[in-house]
C-alpha cells in the first residue's frame, strides 16, 4: 500500500506543478541547445521555435544543422542559427557561448544535451574511451556553463542538463556513458547548492530520462534492452517545461525513472536484479 500511495502523491505533485507552464514563457528568449541535429535535441529546437524563441543549436554535422535551422524558421522561431564542431574540443564548447554573446549579448537558457557515441557491451577496459567520453559528455558541459554564467546571472537564466537513469543507477553495457552521467549529477547538484548559498539567481535542472525512442538509442539497444521507449517529442517538451519552471529535476517518464528510484531507496539489490532482467542476453550474444 505504501508504494502506490507514495507514487500517487508524487504524481499529483508532478502534474500540478506543470500546470503553471505556458509556452509564452519562452517567447523571445535566447536559448542554446546542444546536440540538436537529431533526436531529443532536434525536437527541443522545434518546440522552442513554435514558442517563438531565439535559438542557437550545435552538433558536428553541418548539413543536418542547416535542415533543423530551416525547419525552426518555418515553425516560427524568432531567429535560428547554428555552430558546428566537436564538443571533444573544450575550446569549441566555449566558442559556442561566445557566438551567442556576439549574436545576442544575452542568454536565458543553456540546454546541455549532446552526447558522444559509445558502445553497448561489457566494459572493454579502454581507459582512453572513458577519457574521451568524459570530455564530450561532462567537461564540455562544465566549460559551457562557466562561459555562460556571466550572461545567465544577468538574465536570471537557467541551465538544463540532460542526464539519464544511467546517471542515477548502475546499468550494464554502458559503463563509460554511465560514469559521465553520474559526473554531471555530482557537478551540477553541488553547484546548485553553491548558487543558493551565494544568492545566484540561475536555476539548474537535471533531467533524468528513461529509454527514449531516438534513432541512435533504438539502434544501440537493438532488441537487447527490452523496456518500452517513450516518445522523443514529448520528452523534449518535458525538458523545456522543467527548465522554464526552474525545477531542480525532471523525471521522464515517471514509471521508468522515479518509481525505480523509489524502489532503490528500500531495496537496491532488488532494483539491480530487475534491471539485469531487462536485458535479452541471447540477443546480445548474437550481435
Ligand atoms: P542522439 O544520438 O540522437 O543525438 C546526439 C546529438 O549529439 C546529435 O545532435 C549529435 O550530432 C551530437 N553529438 C554527438 N557527438 C558529438 C560531439 N562529439 N560533439 C558535438 N556534438 C555531438 O541522442 P539522443 O537524442 O538520444 O540523446 C540526447 C540526450 O538524452 C543525451 O544527453 C542522452 O544521454 C540523453 N538520454 C537519451 C536517452 C535515450 O534513450 N535516447 C535515454 C537517457 C538519456 P552529430 O553527430 O552531428 O555531432
GROMACS .gro file of C-alpha atoms and ligand atoms in nm:
model
  335
    1UNK     CA    1   0.000   0.000   0.000
    2UNK     CA    2   0.289   0.235   0.082
    3UNK     CA    3   0.447   0.233  -0.266
    4UNK     CA    4   0.122   0.308  -0.459
    5UNK     CA    5   0.037   0.586  -0.209
    6UNK     CA    6   0.379   0.748  -0.242
    7UNK     CA    7   0.357   0.713  -0.621
    8UNK     CA    8   0.014   0.879  -0.620
    9UNK     CA    9   0.132   1.174  -0.407
   10UNK     CA   10   0.436   1.222  -0.631
   11UNK     CA   11   0.226   1.200  -0.947
   12UNK     CA   12  -0.016   1.464  -0.814
   13UNK     CA   13   0.275   1.698  -0.721
   14UNK     CA   14   0.438   1.638  -1.059
   15UNK     CA   15   0.130   1.712  -1.266
   16UNK     CA   16   0.008   2.008  -1.058
   17UNK     CA   17   0.347   2.184  -1.091
   18UNK     CA   18   0.339   2.151  -1.469
   19UNK     CA   19   0.001   2.327  -1.484
   20UNK     CA   20   0.193   2.651  -1.442
   21UNK     CA   21   0.382   2.615  -1.769
   22UNK     CA   22   0.291   2.847  -2.056
   23UNK     CA   23   0.461   2.840  -2.397
   24UNK     CA   24   0.479   3.224  -2.383
   25UNK     CA   25   0.743   3.183  -2.111
   26UNK     CA   26   0.988   3.105  -2.391
   27UNK     CA   27   0.873   3.372  -2.635
   28UNK     CA   28   1.160   3.599  -2.736
   29UNK     CA   29   1.400   3.415  -2.501
   30UNK     CA   30   1.759   3.339  -2.603
   31UNK     CA   31   1.830   2.966  -2.588
   32UNK     CA   32   2.130   2.746  -2.675
   33UNK     CA   33   2.053   2.377  -2.743
   34UNK     CA   34   2.350   2.143  -2.785
   35UNK     CA   35   2.327   1.815  -2.976
   36UNK     CA   36   2.029   1.945  -3.174
   37UNK     CA   37   2.095   1.791  -3.516
   38UNK     CA   38   1.900   1.475  -3.425
   39UNK     CA   39   1.698   1.307  -3.152
   40UNK     CA   40   1.571   1.486  -2.842
   41UNK     CA   41   1.780   1.799  -2.908
   42UNK     CA   42   1.627   1.839  -3.254
   43UNK     CA   43   1.278   1.808  -3.105
   44UNK     CA   44   1.362   2.066  -2.838
   45UNK     CA   45   1.468   2.307  -3.113
   46UNK     CA   46   1.129   2.260  -3.286
   47UNK     CA   47   0.933   2.316  -2.964
   48UNK     CA   48   1.132   2.631  -2.888
   49UNK     CA   49   1.076   2.750  -3.245
   50UNK     CA   50   0.698   2.710  -3.206
   51UNK     CA   51   0.721   2.906  -2.881
   52UNK     CA   52   0.899   3.193  -3.061
   53UNK     CA   53   1.246   3.169  -2.902
   54UNK     CA   54   1.580   3.281  -3.047
   55UNK     CA   55   1.772   2.956  -3.093
   56UNK     CA   56   2.138   2.869  -3.135
   57UNK     CA   57   2.196   2.498  -3.199
   58UNK     CA   58   2.513   2.290  -3.220
   59UNK     CA   59   2.639   1.947  -3.327
   60UNK     CA   60   2.915   1.824  -3.561
   61UNK     CA   61   2.714   1.759  -3.880
   62UNK     CA   62   2.659   2.087  -4.063
   63UNK     CA   63   2.411   1.954  -4.323
   64UNK     CA   64   2.175   1.828  -4.051
   65UNK     CA   65   2.202   2.152  -3.854
   66UNK     CA   66   2.114   2.353  -4.165
   67UNK     CA   67   1.797   2.148  -4.209
   68UNK     CA   68   1.698   2.190  -3.843
   69UNK     CA   69   1.756   2.567  -3.863
   70UNK     CA   70   1.536   2.595  -4.176
   71UNK     CA   71   1.260   2.397  -4.008
   72UNK     CA   72   1.285   2.614  -3.693
   73UNK     CA   73   1.239   2.927  -3.902
   74UNK     CA   74   0.933   2.773  -4.072
   75UNK     CA   75   0.789   2.688  -3.731
   76UNK     CA   76   0.815   3.046  -3.605
   77UNK     CA   77   1.149   3.085  -3.429
   78UNK     CA   78   1.234   3.449  -3.356
   79UNK     CA   79   1.574   3.360  -3.504
   80UNK     CA   80   1.768   3.039  -3.558
   81UNK     CA   81   2.142   2.988  -3.607
   82UNK     CA   82   2.389   2.704  -3.575
   83UNK     CA   83   2.756   2.643  -3.496
   84UNK     CA   84   2.910   2.311  -3.591
   85UNK     CA   85   3.206   2.140  -3.425
   86UNK     CA   86   3.303   1.869  -3.180
   87UNK     CA   87   3.246   1.903  -2.806
   88UNK     CA   88   3.552   1.686  -2.753
   89UNK     CA   89   3.734   2.016  -2.802
   90UNK     CA   90   3.676   2.233  -2.495
   91UNK     CA   91   3.771   2.544  -2.694
   92UNK     CA   92   3.479   2.473  -2.929
   93UNK     CA   93   3.244   2.444  -2.630
   94UNK     CA   94   3.349   2.792  -2.516
   95UNK     CA   95   3.322   2.925  -2.870
   96UNK     CA   96   2.954   2.830  -2.889
   97UNK     CA   97   2.880   3.052  -2.589
   98UNK     CA   98   3.092   3.330  -2.740
   99UNK     CA   99   2.884   3.305  -3.055
  100UNK     CA  100   2.565   3.358  -2.852
  101UNK     CA  101   2.725   3.659  -2.685
  102UNK     CA  102   2.818   3.809  -3.024
  103UNK     CA  103   2.474   3.740  -3.173
  104UNK     CA  104   2.253   3.836  -2.879
  105UNK     CA  105   2.466   3.975  -2.594
  106UNK     CA  106   2.222   3.779  -2.380
  107UNK     CA  107   2.129   3.425  -2.280
  108UNK     CA  108   1.822   3.295  -2.094
  109UNK     CA  109   1.859   2.920  -2.116
  110UNK     CA  110   2.152   2.687  -2.176
  111UNK     CA  111   2.032   2.336  -2.266
  112UNK     CA  112   2.319   2.087  -2.245
  113UNK     CA  113   2.207   1.776  -2.430
  114UNK     CA  114   2.476   1.644  -2.668
  115UNK     CA  115   2.626   1.301  -2.613
  116UNK     CA  116   2.928   1.131  -2.770
  117UNK     CA  117   2.885   0.788  -2.920
  118UNK     CA  118   2.986   0.491  -2.706
  119UNK     CA  119   2.946   0.113  -2.714
  120UNK     CA  120   2.676  -0.118  -2.581
  121UNK     CA  121   2.862  -0.418  -2.440
  122UNK     CA  122   3.062  -0.530  -2.134
  123UNK     CA  123   3.326  -0.277  -2.025
  124UNK     CA  124   3.623  -0.329  -2.257
  125UNK     CA  125   3.891  -0.175  -2.029
  126UNK     CA  126   3.957   0.107  -2.277
  127UNK     CA  127   4.050   0.395  -2.045
  128UNK     CA  128   4.111   0.626  -2.341
  129UNK     CA  129   3.748   0.591  -2.444
  130UNK     CA  130   3.630   0.682  -2.092
  131UNK     CA  131   3.851   0.991  -2.103
  132UNK     CA  132   3.721   1.093  -2.447
  133UNK     CA  133   3.362   1.047  -2.338
  134UNK     CA  134   3.425   1.248  -2.021
  135UNK     CA  135   3.548   1.533  -2.240
  136UNK     CA  136   3.239   1.526  -2.461
  137UNK     CA  137   2.964   1.438  -2.210
  138UNK     CA  138   3.097   1.610  -1.900
  139UNK     CA  139   3.385   1.857  -1.938
  140UNK     CA  140   3.227   2.043  -2.229
  141UNK     CA  141   2.911   2.084  -2.015
  142UNK     CA  142   3.123   2.233  -1.736
  143UNK     CA  143   3.310   2.451  -1.980
  144UNK     CA  144   2.996   2.591  -2.144
  145UNK     CA  145   2.844   2.656  -1.803
  146UNK     CA  146   3.148   2.855  -1.690
  147UNK     CA  147   3.149   3.057  -2.013
  148UNK     CA  148   2.773   3.121  -1.999
  149UNK     CA  149   2.746   3.216  -1.630
  150UNK     CA  150   2.801   3.592  -1.667
  151UNK     CA  151   2.513   3.616  -1.920
  152UNK     CA  152   2.290   3.378  -1.720
  153UNK     CA  153   2.349   3.574  -1.399
  154UNK     CA  154   2.248   3.892  -1.578
  155UNK     CA  155   1.926   3.740  -1.716
  156UNK     CA  156   1.841   3.528  -1.408
  157UNK     CA  157   1.852   3.238  -1.651
  158UNK     CA  158   1.851   2.858  -1.645
  159UNK     CA  159   2.089   2.572  -1.706
  160UNK     CA  160   1.925   2.249  -1.821
  161UNK     CA  161   2.136   1.934  -1.806
  162UNK     CA  162   2.013   1.626  -1.988
  163UNK     CA  163   2.107   1.312  -1.799
  164UNK     CA  164   1.976   0.960  -1.773
  165UNK     CA  165   1.865   0.685  -1.538
  166UNK     CA  166   2.215   0.556  -1.612
  167UNK     CA  167   2.337   0.865  -1.423
  168UNK     CA  168   2.149   0.765  -1.107
  169UNK     CA  169   2.170   0.384  -1.105
  170UNK     CA  170   2.427   0.136  -1.235
  171UNK     CA  171   2.333  -0.016  -1.571
  172UNK     CA  172   2.532  -0.288  -1.750
  173UNK     CA  173   2.682  -0.240  -2.101
  174UNK     CA  174   2.710   0.139  -2.074
  175UNK     CA  175   2.984   0.175  -1.812
  176UNK     CA  176   3.172   0.475  -1.966
  177UNK     CA  177   2.844   0.652  -2.054
  178UNK     CA  178   2.708   0.596  -1.702
  179UNK     CA  179   3.025   0.737  -1.549
  180UNK     CA  180   2.986   1.062  -1.745
  181UNK     CA  181   2.621   1.097  -1.645
  182UNK     CA  182   2.695   1.034  -1.273
  183UNK     CA  183   2.965   1.304  -1.301
  184UNK     CA  184   2.704   1.552  -1.427
  185UNK     CA  185   2.486   1.488  -1.122
  186UNK     CA  186   2.782   1.540  -0.887
  187UNK     CA  187   2.891   1.863  -1.050
  188UNK     CA  188   2.556   2.029  -1.115
  189UNK     CA  189   2.382   1.922  -0.791
  190UNK     CA  190   2.678   2.059  -0.591
  191UNK     CA  191   2.687   2.377  -0.798
  192UNK     CA  192   2.315   2.425  -0.732
  193UNK     CA  193   2.387   2.422  -0.357
  194UNK     CA  194   2.651   2.692  -0.400
  195UNK     CA  195   2.418   2.904  -0.615
  196UNK     CA  196   2.164   2.904  -0.332
  197UNK     CA  197   2.432   2.993  -0.074
  198UNK     CA  198   2.564   3.275  -0.293
  199UNK     CA  199   2.219   3.404  -0.394
  200UNK     CA  200   2.299   3.333  -0.759
  201UNK     CA  201   1.972   3.358  -0.946
  202UNK     CA  202   2.047   3.086  -1.201
  203UNK     CA  203   1.845   2.764  -1.188
  204UNK     CA  204   1.988   2.420  -1.260
  205UNK     CA  205   1.754   2.149  -1.387
  206UNK     CA  206   1.889   1.794  -1.409
  207UNK     CA  207   1.681   1.575  -1.642
  208UNK     CA  208   1.663   1.204  -1.565
  209UNK     CA  209   1.541   1.024  -1.873
  210UNK     CA  210   1.435   0.666  -1.921
  211UNK     CA  211   1.458   0.500  -2.261
  212UNK     CA  212   1.352   0.738  -2.541
  213UNK     CA  213   1.274   0.634  -2.899
  214UNK     CA  214   1.553   0.827  -3.074
  215UNK     CA  215   1.717   0.662  -3.373
  216UNK     CA  216   2.055   0.629  -3.203
  217UNK     CA  217   1.913   0.477  -2.882
  218UNK     CA  218   1.695   0.229  -3.072
  219UNK     CA  219   1.993   0.125  -3.284
  220UNK     CA  220   2.219   0.088  -2.978
  221UNK     CA  221   1.987  -0.136  -2.777
  222UNK     CA  222   1.858  -0.325  -3.085
  223UNK     CA  223   1.631  -0.570  -2.904
  224UNK     CA  224   1.879  -0.636  -2.619
  225UNK     CA  225   1.717  -0.396  -2.370
  226UNK     CA  226   1.353  -0.492  -2.362
  227UNK     CA  227   1.183  -0.199  -2.182
  228UNK     CA  228   0.940   0.019  -2.381
  229UNK     CA  229   1.071   0.352  -2.519
  230UNK     CA  230   0.893   0.686  -2.463
  231UNK     CA  231   0.840   0.939  -2.747
  232UNK     CA  232   1.118   1.191  -2.811
  233UNK     CA  233   0.876   1.475  -2.896
  234UNK     CA  234   0.702   1.459  -2.557
  235UNK     CA  235   1.033   1.407  -2.378
  236UNK     CA  236   1.174   1.722  -2.541
  237UNK     CA  237   0.874   1.926  -2.426
  238UNK     CA  238   0.901   1.798  -2.067
  239UNK     CA  239   1.266   1.902  -2.054
  240UNK     CA  240   1.183   2.254  -2.172
  241UNK     CA  241   0.894   2.281  -1.924
  242UNK     CA  242   1.120   2.170  -1.638
  243UNK     CA  243   1.379   2.431  -1.732
  244UNK     CA  244   1.123   2.711  -1.772
  245UNK     CA  245   0.968   2.624  -1.433
  246UNK     CA  246   1.316   2.614  -1.277
  247UNK     CA  247   1.259   2.263  -1.140
  248UNK     CA  248   1.560   2.101  -0.976
  249UNK     CA  249   1.499   1.771  -1.158
  250UNK     CA  250   1.281   1.639  -1.438
  251UNK     CA  251   1.189   1.270  -1.446
  252UNK     CA  252   1.071   1.141  -1.782
  253UNK     CA  253   0.883   0.930  -1.796
  254UNK     CA  254   0.782   0.866  -1.437
  255UNK     CA  255   0.731   0.489  -1.432
  256UNK     CA  256   1.075   0.418  -1.579
  257UNK     CA  257   1.259   0.672  -1.362
  258UNK     CA  258   1.104   0.795  -1.037
  259UNK     CA  259   0.935   0.468  -0.941
  260UNK     CA  260   1.252   0.254  -0.982
  261UNK     CA  261   1.445   0.516  -0.784
  262UNK     CA  262   1.193   0.484  -0.501
  263UNK     CA  263   1.247   0.106  -0.505
  264UNK     CA  264   1.623   0.167  -0.486
  265UNK     CA  265   1.587   0.353  -0.157
  266UNK     CA  266   1.440   0.043   0.010
  267UNK     CA  267   1.571  -0.250  -0.193
  268UNK     CA  268   1.876  -0.166  -0.409
  269UNK     CA  269   1.958  -0.532  -0.479
  270UNK     CA  270   1.602  -0.590  -0.598
  271UNK     CA  271   1.629  -0.295  -0.839
  272UNK     CA  272   1.967  -0.418  -0.968
  273UNK     CA  273   1.809  -0.760  -1.027
  274UNK     CA  274   1.510  -0.611  -1.211
  275UNK     CA  275   1.743  -0.405  -1.431
  276UNK     CA  276   1.955  -0.710  -1.519
  277UNK     CA  277   1.635  -0.897  -1.608
  278UNK     CA  278   1.550  -0.629  -1.869
  279UNK     CA  279   1.830  -0.749  -2.098
  280UNK     CA  280   1.796  -1.020  -2.358
  281UNK     CA  281   2.136  -1.185  -2.323
  282UNK     CA  282   2.074  -1.424  -2.612
  283UNK     CA  283   2.030  -1.126  -2.844
  284UNK     CA  284   2.349  -0.965  -2.707
  285UNK     CA  285   2.545  -1.285  -2.785
  286UNK     CA  286   2.405  -1.292  -3.142
  287UNK     CA  287   2.534  -0.937  -3.201
  288LIG     P1  288   2.124   1.149  -3.038
  288LIG     O1  289   2.232   1.049  -3.060
  288LIG     O2  290   2.001   1.139  -3.118
  288LIG     O3  291   2.182   1.296  -3.056
  288LIG     C1  292   2.308   1.328  -3.006
  288LIG     C2  293   2.342   1.466  -3.052
  288LIG     O4  294   2.475   1.499  -3.005
  288LIG     C3  295   2.344   1.480  -3.203
  288LIG     O5  296   2.298   1.608  -3.240
  288LIG     C4  297   2.490   1.464  -3.238
  288LIG     O6  298   2.516   1.527  -3.361
  288LIG     C5  299   2.556   1.534  -3.119
  288LIG     N1  300   2.692   1.489  -3.094
  288LIG     C6  301   2.739   1.361  -3.093
  288LIG     N2  302   2.871   1.360  -3.071
  288LIG     C7  303   2.910   1.490  -3.061
  288LIG     C8  304   3.034   1.554  -3.041
  288LIG     N3  305   3.148   1.484  -3.029
  288LIG     N4  306   3.037   1.689  -3.036
  288LIG     C9  307   2.925   1.761  -3.052
  288LIG     N5  308   2.803   1.707  -3.069
  288LIG    C10  309   2.796   1.573  -3.075
  288LIG     O7  310   2.094   1.143  -2.879
  288LIG     P2  311   1.954   1.140  -2.803
  288LIG     O8  312   1.865   1.242  -2.859
  288LIG     O9  313   1.910   1.000  -2.793
  288LIG    O10  314   2.001   1.184  -2.655
  288LIG    C11  315   2.001   1.320  -2.617
  288LIG    C12  316   2.035   1.327  -2.469
  288LIG    O11  317   1.943   1.248  -2.394
  288LIG    C13  318   2.174   1.274  -2.436
  288LIG    O12  319   2.235   1.353  -2.336
  288LIG    C14  320   2.145   1.135  -2.383
  288LIG    O13  321   2.244   1.088  -2.294
  288LIG    C15  322   2.013   1.160  -2.311
  288LIG     N6  323   1.937   1.038  -2.293
  288LIG    C16  324   1.884   0.972  -2.401
  288LIG    C17  325   1.814   0.854  -2.384
  288LIG    C18  326   1.755   0.780  -2.500
  288LIG    O14  327   1.704   0.669  -2.476
  288LIG     N7  328   1.755   0.834  -2.620
  288LIG    C19  329   1.796   0.795  -2.251
  288LIG    C20  330   1.855   0.872  -2.144
  288LIG    C21  331   1.921   0.989  -2.166
  288LIG     P3  332   2.647   1.498  -3.451
  288LIG    O15  333   2.663   1.350  -3.459
  288LIG    O16  334   2.616   1.564  -3.580
  288LIG    O17  335   2.760   1.565  -3.381
   0.00000   0.00000   0.00000
